[in-house]
Coordinates of C-alpha atoms and ligand atoms in Angstrom, one line a residue:
M1 CA -22.6 11.7 5.1
K2 CA -20.2 8.7 4.3
S3 CA -19.9 6.0 6.9
V4 CA -16.3 4.8 7.0
V5 CA -15.0 1.4 8.0
L6 CA -11.3 1.9 8.8
L7 CA -9.2 -1.2 8.6
G8 CA -5.7 -0.7 10.2
A9 CA -6.9 2.4 12.1
T10 CA -3.9 2.4 14.5
G11 CA -1.2 2.6 11.8
S12 CA 0.3 5.5 9.9
I13 CA -2.4 5.7 7.3
G14 CA -5.1 4.8 9.7
E15 CA -4.2 7.7 12.1
Q16 CA -4.0 10.2 9.2
T17 CA -7.4 9.0 7.9
L18 CA -8.8 9.6 11.4
E19 CA -7.4 13.2 11.2
I20 CA -9.3 13.8 8.0
I21 CA -12.5 12.2 9.3
E22 CA -12.3 14.4 12.5
Q23 CA -11.8 17.5 10.3
Y24 CA -15.1 16.9 8.4
P25 CA -17.6 15.5 10.9
E26 CA -20.5 16.7 8.8
R27 CA -19.3 14.5 5.8
F28 CA -17.6 11.5 7.3
K29 CA -18.5 9.2 10.2
L30 CA -16.4 6.4 11.5
V31 CA -18.5 3.3 12.1
A32 CA -15.9 0.6 12.6
A33 CA -12.2 0.4 13.2
T34 CA -9.6 -2.4 13.5
A35 CA -6.1 -3.0 14.8
N36 CA -3.9 -5.9 15.5
H37 CA -2.2 -5.5 18.8
S38 CA -2.6 -1.8 19.5
V39 CA -5.2 -2.2 22.2
K40 CA -4.8 1.2 23.9
A41 CA -4.9 3.1 20.6
L42 CA -8.0 1.2 19.4
E43 CA -9.7 1.9 22.8
A44 CA -9.1 5.6 22.4
I45 CA -10.6 5.5 18.8
V46 CA -13.6 3.6 20.0
H47 CA -14.4 6.2 22.7
K48 CA -13.6 9.2 20.7
H49 CA -15.8 8.2 17.8
D50 CA -18.3 6.0 19.8
I51 CA -18.1 3.2 17.4
K52 CA -19.8 -0.1 18.0
I53 CA -17.9 -2.4 15.6
V54 CA -14.2 -3.2 16.1
A55 CA -11.6 -6.0 15.4
I56 CA -8.4 -6.8 17.1
A57 CA -6.0 -9.8 17.4
E58 CA -7.8 -12.8 19.0
S59 CA -5.8 -12.5 22.3
H60 CA -7.2 -9.0 22.9
V61 CA -10.9 -9.5 22.0
A62 CA -11.9 -9.6 25.7
A63 CA -10.8 -6.0 26.0
F64 CA -13.7 -5.0 23.7
D65 CA -16.4 -7.3 25.2
D66 CA -18.9 -4.3 25.3
R67 CA -18.6 -3.9 21.5
Q68 CA -19.3 -6.0 18.4
C69 CA -15.7 -7.3 18.3
Y70 CA -14.2 -9.5 15.6
S71 CA -10.8 -11.3 15.5
A72 CA -8.3 -9.4 13.2
T73 CA -8.1 -12.7 11.2
N74 CA -11.8 -12.3 10.5
L75 CA -12.2 -8.9 8.8
D76 CA -14.2 -10.3 5.9
Q77 CA -16.8 -11.4 8.3
L78 CA -17.0 -7.9 9.9
I79 CA -17.6 -6.6 6.4
N80 CA -20.2 -9.2 5.6
D81 CA -22.1 -8.4 8.8
L82 CA -22.4 -4.7 8.1
E83 CA -26.0 -3.6 7.8
D84 CA -25.7 -0.2 6.1
D85 CA -23.8 1.2 3.1
V86 CA -20.2 2.1 3.9
V87 CA -16.8 2.9 2.3
V88 CA -14.0 0.8 3.4
V89 CA -10.5 2.4 3.9
N90 CA -8.0 -0.5 3.8
A91 CA -5.0 0.8 5.7
L92 CA -3.8 -2.7 6.7
V93 CA -0.2 -3.7 6.0
G94 CA 0.5 -6.9 4.1
A95 CA -1.4 -9.6 2.3
V96 CA -4.0 -9.8 5.1
G97 CA -5.7 -6.9 3.2
L98 CA -6.7 -9.2 0.3
K99 CA -9.7 -11.0 1.9
P100 CA -11.5 -7.9 3.4
T101 CA -10.9 -6.0 0.1
M102 CA -12.7 -8.9 -1.8
A103 CA -15.5 -9.1 0.8
A104 CA -16.1 -5.3 0.5
L105 CA -16.2 -5.4 -3.3
K106 CA -18.6 -8.3 -3.1
R107 CA -20.9 -6.2 -0.9
G108 CA -20.7 -3.3 -3.4
F109 CA -18.8 -1.1 -0.9
D110 CA -16.2 1.3 -2.4
V111 CA -12.7 0.4 -1.2
L112 CA -10.2 3.2 -0.6
L113 CA -6.9 1.3 -0.9
A114 CA -3.7 2.1 0.8
N115 CA -2.9 -1.6 1.2
K116 CA -0.9 -2.1 -1.9
E117 CA -0.2 -5.8 -1.1
T118 CA -3.8 -6.5 -1.9
L119 CA -3.1 -5.9 -5.6
V120 CA 0.3 -7.3 -5.6
V121 CA -0.9 -10.7 -4.4
G122 CA -4.5 -10.6 -5.7
G123 CA -4.8 -8.2 -8.6
A124 CA -5.9 -11.1 -10.8
V125 CA -8.8 -12.1 -8.5
I126 CA -9.7 -8.5 -7.5
M127 CA -10.1 -7.2 -11.0
P128 CA -12.9 -9.6 -12.2
L129 CA -14.8 -9.0 -8.9
L130 CA -14.5 -5.2 -9.6
K131 CA -16.0 -5.6 -13.0
E132 CA -19.0 -7.4 -11.6
S133 CA -19.4 -5.0 -8.7
S134 CA -21.0 -1.6 -8.6
A135 CA -18.1 -0.6 -6.2
K136 CA -15.0 1.4 -7.0
L137 CA -11.4 0.8 -6.0
I138 CA -9.9 4.1 -5.2
P139 CA -6.2 4.5 -4.6
I140 CA -4.7 6.1 -1.5
D141 CA -1.1 5.7 -2.5
S142 CA 0.3 9.2 -3.4
E143 CA 1.6 8.1 -6.8
H144 CA -1.7 6.5 -7.8
S145 CA -3.8 9.3 -6.4
A146 CA -1.6 11.6 -8.6
L147 CA -2.1 9.4 -11.7
A148 CA -5.8 9.1 -11.1
Q149 CA -6.2 12.8 -11.0
C150 CA -4.0 13.3 -14.1
L151 CA -6.2 10.7 -15.9
R152 CA -9.5 12.1 -14.9
G153 CA -11.7 12.5 -18.0
S154 CA -9.2 10.7 -20.3
R155 CA -9.4 7.4 -22.2
V156 CA -6.8 4.7 -21.3
E157 CA -6.1 4.3 -25.0
D158 CA -4.9 7.8 -25.2
V159 CA -2.1 7.1 -22.6
D160 CA 1.3 6.7 -24.0
K161 CA 2.8 5.8 -20.6
V162 CA 2.6 6.8 -16.9
V163 CA 5.6 7.6 -14.7
I164 CA 5.6 7.2 -10.9
T165 CA 8.4 8.6 -8.8
A166 CA 10.6 7.1 -6.1
S167 CA 12.5 8.9 -3.4
G168 CA 15.2 6.2 -3.2
G169 CA 14.6 5.5 0.4
S170 CA 16.9 5.8 3.5
F171 CA 20.0 4.6 1.9
R172 CA 19.9 6.3 -1.4
D173 CA 23.3 8.0 -0.8
L174 CA 25.0 4.7 0.0
D175 CA 26.5 2.4 -2.6
K176 CA 25.7 -1.3 -2.8
A177 CA 28.7 -2.4 -0.8
A178 CA 27.9 0.0 2.0
L179 CA 24.5 -1.7 2.5
E180 CA 26.2 -4.7 4.1
N181 CA 26.4 -3.0 7.5
V182 CA 23.3 -0.8 7.7
T183 CA 21.2 -0.9 10.9
V184 CA 17.5 -1.1 11.4
K185 CA 17.5 2.4 13.1
D186 CA 19.1 4.0 10.0
A187 CA 16.8 2.0 7.7
L188 CA 13.8 3.5 9.5
K189 CA 14.9 7.1 8.8
H190 CA 13.2 8.0 5.5
P191 CA 14.4 11.2 3.9
N192 CA 10.9 12.5 2.9
W193 CA 8.0 10.5 4.3
S194 CA 7.0 9.5 7.8
M195 CA 5.4 6.0 7.3
G196 CA 5.0 2.6 9.0
A197 CA 8.0 0.4 9.4
K198 CA 7.4 -2.1 6.7
I199 CA 6.8 0.4 3.9
T200 CA 9.8 2.3 5.1
I201 CA 12.0 -0.7 4.6
D202 CA 10.3 -1.5 1.3
S203 CA 11.3 2.0 0.1
A204 CA 14.9 1.4 1.0
T205 CA 15.0 -1.9 -1.0
M206 CA 12.9 -0.4 -3.8
M207 CA 10.4 -3.2 -3.4
N208 CA 7.8 -0.6 -2.7
K209 CA 8.2 0.8 -6.2
V210 CA 7.8 -2.7 -7.7
F211 CA 4.6 -3.0 -5.7
E212 CA 3.4 0.4 -7.0
V213 CA 4.1 -0.6 -10.6
I214 CA 2.0 -3.6 -10.0
E215 CA -0.7 -1.5 -8.4
A216 CA -0.7 0.8 -11.4
H217 CA -1.0 -2.1 -13.8
Y218 CA -4.2 -3.2 -12.3
L219 CA -5.7 0.1 -11.2
F220 CA -5.3 1.8 -14.6
D221 CA -5.5 -1.3 -16.8
L222 CA -2.1 -0.6 -18.3
P223 CA 0.4 -3.1 -19.6
Y224 CA 3.8 -3.1 -17.8
H225 CA 5.7 -1.6 -20.7
K226 CA 3.6 1.6 -20.3
I227 CA 4.5 2.1 -16.6
E228 CA 7.8 3.7 -15.6
A229 CA 9.4 4.5 -12.3
V230 CA 12.0 7.2 -11.9
L231 CA 14.2 8.3 -9.0
H232 CA 13.0 11.8 -7.8
R233 CA 14.8 12.7 -4.6
E234 CA 12.6 15.6 -3.7
S235 CA 9.2 13.7 -3.6
I236 CA 7.4 16.7 -5.0
V237 CA 6.2 15.3 -8.3
H238 CA 4.3 12.0 -7.5
G239 CA 3.1 10.9 -10.9
M240 CA 2.8 12.0 -14.5
V241 CA 0.9 10.9 -17.5
H242 CA 2.3 11.1 -21.1
F243 CA -0.6 11.2 -23.6
V244 CA -0.2 10.1 -27.3
D245 CA -0.7 13.6 -28.5
G246 CA 2.5 14.8 -26.6
N247 CA 0.7 16.4 -23.6
V248 CA 2.2 15.5 -20.3
L249 CA 0.3 16.1 -17.1
M250 CA 2.3 16.0 -13.9
H251 CA 1.0 16.0 -10.3
A252 CA 3.0 17.8 -7.7
G253 CA 2.4 18.5 -4.0
P254 CA 3.9 18.1 -0.6
A255 CA 4.8 14.7 0.8
D256 CA 1.7 14.5 2.9
M257 CA -0.4 11.4 2.8
R258 CA -3.5 13.3 4.1
I259 CA -3.8 14.8 0.7
P260 CA -4.5 11.4 -1.2
I261 CA -6.5 10.2 1.8
L262 CA -8.8 13.3 1.5
S263 CA -8.9 12.8 -2.3
A264 CA -10.1 9.3 -1.9
L265 CA -12.6 10.1 0.7
E266 CA -14.1 13.1 -1.1
G267 CA -14.6 11.3 -4.4
D268 CA -14.6 12.7 -7.9
L269 CA -17.0 15.5 -7.6
I270 CA -15.9 17.8 -4.9
R271 CA -12.8 19.1 -3.5
L272 CA -12.7 19.8 0.3
P273 CA -10.4 22.5 1.7
Y274 CA -7.2 21.4 3.3
R275 CA -4.5 23.6 4.6
S276 CA -1.9 24.0 1.7
V277 CA 1.7 24.1 2.6
F278 CA 3.1 24.1 -0.9
D279 CA 5.1 27.0 -1.9
I280 CA 6.8 26.5 -5.3
T281 CA 9.3 29.4 -4.8
K282 CA 10.8 27.4 -2.0
I283 CA 11.7 24.5 -4.4
K284 CA 15.2 25.0 -5.7
S285 CA 15.4 22.1 -8.0
L286 CA 13.6 19.0 -9.2
S287 CA 15.7 16.1 -10.3
F288 CA 14.6 12.9 -12.1
E289 CA 17.0 9.9 -12.7
T290 CA 16.6 6.4 -14.0
I291 CA 16.7 3.8 -11.2
D292 CA 20.2 2.3 -11.3
P293 CA 19.6 -1.5 -11.9
I294 CA 22.8 -2.5 -10.1
R295 CA 22.3 -0.3 -7.0
Y296 CA 18.6 -1.2 -6.8
S297 CA 18.8 -4.8 -8.1
L298 CA 15.6 -5.8 -6.3
F299 CA 13.7 -3.3 -8.5
D300 CA 14.6 -5.0 -11.7
L301 CA 14.0 -8.5 -10.2
G302 CA 10.6 -7.4 -8.9
I303 CA 9.5 -6.0 -12.3
A304 CA 10.6 -9.1 -14.1
V305 CA 8.5 -11.2 -11.6
A306 CA 5.6 -8.8 -12.1
R307 CA 5.7 -9.2 -15.8
K308 CA 5.4 -13.0 -15.5
E309 CA 1.9 -12.6 -14.0
G310 CA 0.7 -15.9 -12.4
L311 CA 1.4 -16.5 -8.7
H312 CA 5.0 -15.3 -8.8
T313 CA 4.1 -12.0 -7.1
V314 CA 2.5 -14.0 -4.2
T315 CA 5.9 -15.7 -3.5
M316 CA 7.7 -12.4 -3.9
N317 CA 5.4 -10.7 -1.5
A318 CA 5.3 -13.4 1.2
A319 CA 9.1 -13.8 1.1
N320 CA 9.4 -9.9 1.4
E321 CA 7.0 -9.7 4.2
V322 CA 8.7 -12.2 6.4
A323 CA 12.2 -11.1 5.4
V324 CA 11.4 -7.4 6.3
A325 CA 9.9 -8.6 9.6
L326 CA 13.0 -10.6 10.4
F327 CA 15.2 -7.6 9.5
L328 CA 13.2 -5.3 11.7
E329 CA 13.6 -7.8 14.6
G330 CA 17.4 -7.7 14.0
K331 CA 17.6 -11.4 13.0
I332 CA 18.9 -10.8 9.4
A333 CA 21.0 -8.3 7.6
F334 CA 19.5 -5.7 5.2
N335 CA 21.0 -7.5 2.2
A336 CA 19.5 -10.8 3.2
I337 CA 16.0 -9.5 2.3
E338 CA 16.9 -9.7 -1.5
E339 CA 18.7 -13.2 -0.9
I340 CA 15.6 -14.6 0.7
I341 CA 13.2 -13.3 -2.0
T342 CA 15.5 -14.8 -4.7
D343 CA 15.7 -18.0 -2.8
C344 CA 11.9 -18.3 -2.6
L345 CA 11.3 -17.4 -6.3
L346 CA 13.6 -20.4 -7.2
A347 CA 12.3 -22.7 -4.5
F348 CA 8.6 -22.5 -5.4
D349 CA 6.7 -23.7 -8.3
N350 CA 4.5 -20.6 -8.6
G351 CA 2.0 -21.7 -11.3
Y352 CA -0.5 -19.8 -13.2
E353 CA -3.8 -21.1 -11.8
I354 CA -5.0 -18.1 -9.9
S355 CA -7.7 -18.4 -7.2
L356 CA -8.1 -17.1 -3.7
D357 CA -7.3 -20.5 -2.3
A358 CA -4.2 -20.9 -4.4
I359 CA -3.0 -17.5 -3.3
L360 CA -3.6 -18.2 0.4
Q361 CA -1.9 -21.6 0.2
L362 CA 1.1 -20.4 -1.5
D363 CA 1.4 -17.4 0.7
A364 CA 1.4 -19.7 3.8
Q365 CA 3.8 -22.1 2.3
V366 CA 6.4 -19.4 1.5
R367 CA 6.0 -17.8 4.9
A368 CA 6.6 -21.2 6.6
Y369 CA 9.6 -21.9 4.4
V370 CA 11.3 -18.5 5.2
E371 CA 10.6 -18.8 8.9
K372 CA 12.0 -22.3 9.1
K373 CA 15.0 -21.7 7.1
Y374 CA 16.1 -18.2 8.2
M375 CA 14.7 -18.0 11.6
D376 CA 15.5 -21.4 12.9
G377 CA 18.8 -21.3 11.0
E378 CA 18.2 -24.6 9.3
Ligands
LIG401 N1 2.4 5.0 5.7 C1 2.3 5.5 4.5 O1 2.6 6.8 4.4 C2 1.9 4.8 3.3 C3 1.8 5.4 2.0 C4 1.3 4.7 0.9 C5 0.9 3.5 1.1 N2 1.0 2.9 2.3 C6 0.5 1.5 2.4 O2 -0.6 1.4 3.4 C7 -0.6 0.2 4.1 C8 -0.5 0.6 5.6 O3 0.7 1.2 5.8 P1 1.2 1.9 7.2 O4 2.5 2.6 7.0 O5 0.0 2.7 7.7 O6 1.3 0.6 8.1 P2 1.4 0.5 9.7 O7 1.7 1.9 10.3 O8 2.3 -0.6 10.0 O9 -0.1 0.1 10.1 C9 -0.7 -1.1 9.8 C10 -2.0 -1.3 10.4 O10 -2.5 -2.5 10.2 C11 -2.7 -3.2 11.4 N3 -2.2 -4.6 11.2 C12 -0.9 -5.0 11.0 N4 -0.8 -6.4 10.9 C13 -2.1 -6.8 10.9 C14 -2.7 -8.1 10.8 N5 -1.9 -9.2 10.7 N6 -4.0 -8.3 10.9 C15 -4.8 -7.2 11.1 N7 -4.3 -5.9 11.2 C16 -3.0 -5.8 11.1 C17 -1.9 -2.5 12.5 O11 -2.4 -2.7 13.7 P3 -1.4 -2.5 15.1 O12 -1.3 -1.1 15.2 O13 -2.2 -3.2 16.1 O14 -0.1 -3.3 14.8 C18 -2.1 -1.1 12.0 O15 -3.3 -0.6 12.4 C19 0.7 -0.6 3.6 O16 0.2 -1.4 2.5 C20 1.6 0.5 2.9 O17 2.3 0.0 1.9 C21 1.4 3.5 3.4

């Protein structure tokens, strides 16, 4: 029986993780769950799973006074206080995922990571921790779950390159000029996946694929020149590995996040049954294209930033998080997301001295800069 701590239990990944846990009560037991403002949803989880440990935004803590309740800003404390062995599913959105991931690895708890921003901002501090820890970092992202399965039993030095796929997001059929006038409602209509709002916008800008390249760099210890991303409109093939001997392994399957969630929860040794909805005879074609650097200019910019290493990805992520939130609130246009990221990358001296403190400090400075300049209109 695995005891599961679910960070971000009320989100898209969180809810799907709960579905899997509920399908296998003899294997997985929820012991703690967290949310930010979704009080009612967290209450329902608490009662259904009879859990004693929760976290929620400070302003709602009183609603859970009959539980061991933490502030959502204090998730690392929640993890430090756990008495028994657990696995931690990190389904938080944003850089807030970094500290609890570090806390879990320090405690020797496996982290099942959906929260890609953790590695984007903190890959350089997470990797040394992972080396010292007995814990594993297991991806929940569909592309990385695909790569992990293709890489099972292989040596990293036998990999020529890995390829991850991108659907192109909600505006893939629009040219760059048409992006001027797109609405939030349209941006949230992803063609293939049903996901949280932030990642849906990140898919439309292609920032999501930048983040996934960074994730792959850290998770599989691969240099950037061995990681490619291609446009694949069907979202059937999620990842592929080219080996030096000419073999290419591809992972295909339906666009259903419960599959990578189950793969992460079950571990390497077993495969648990899950209803299969994959009928290859229904797939009429599979297309793969290079990502157009003009149409998706943020992709090229983001990869260049990633290759610089240092704290540059912290600036990029913080600028992106605030810009996406402002877009979702209707305060800026879609194209302003890229303008804001570019502005921040130029405005900040990013540096190469990496520590948790340096990451958190820069993250806060960039957020404050964007909020002041673009929200207050200064
Ligand atoms: N959704 C997908 O299909 C998918 C696929 C691959 C990877 N991912 C990655 O998985 C992560 C989660 O994505 P998602 O789509 O599930 O996001 P989501 O639906 O927005 O859910 C985010 C969860 O985190 C909580 N949360 C938000 N802000 C928080 C904060 N400041 N402090 C503490 N908790 C906070 C939310 O609580 P409230 O409900 O109270 O707001 C919610 O439980 C992201 O990094 C995303 O890129 C997602």
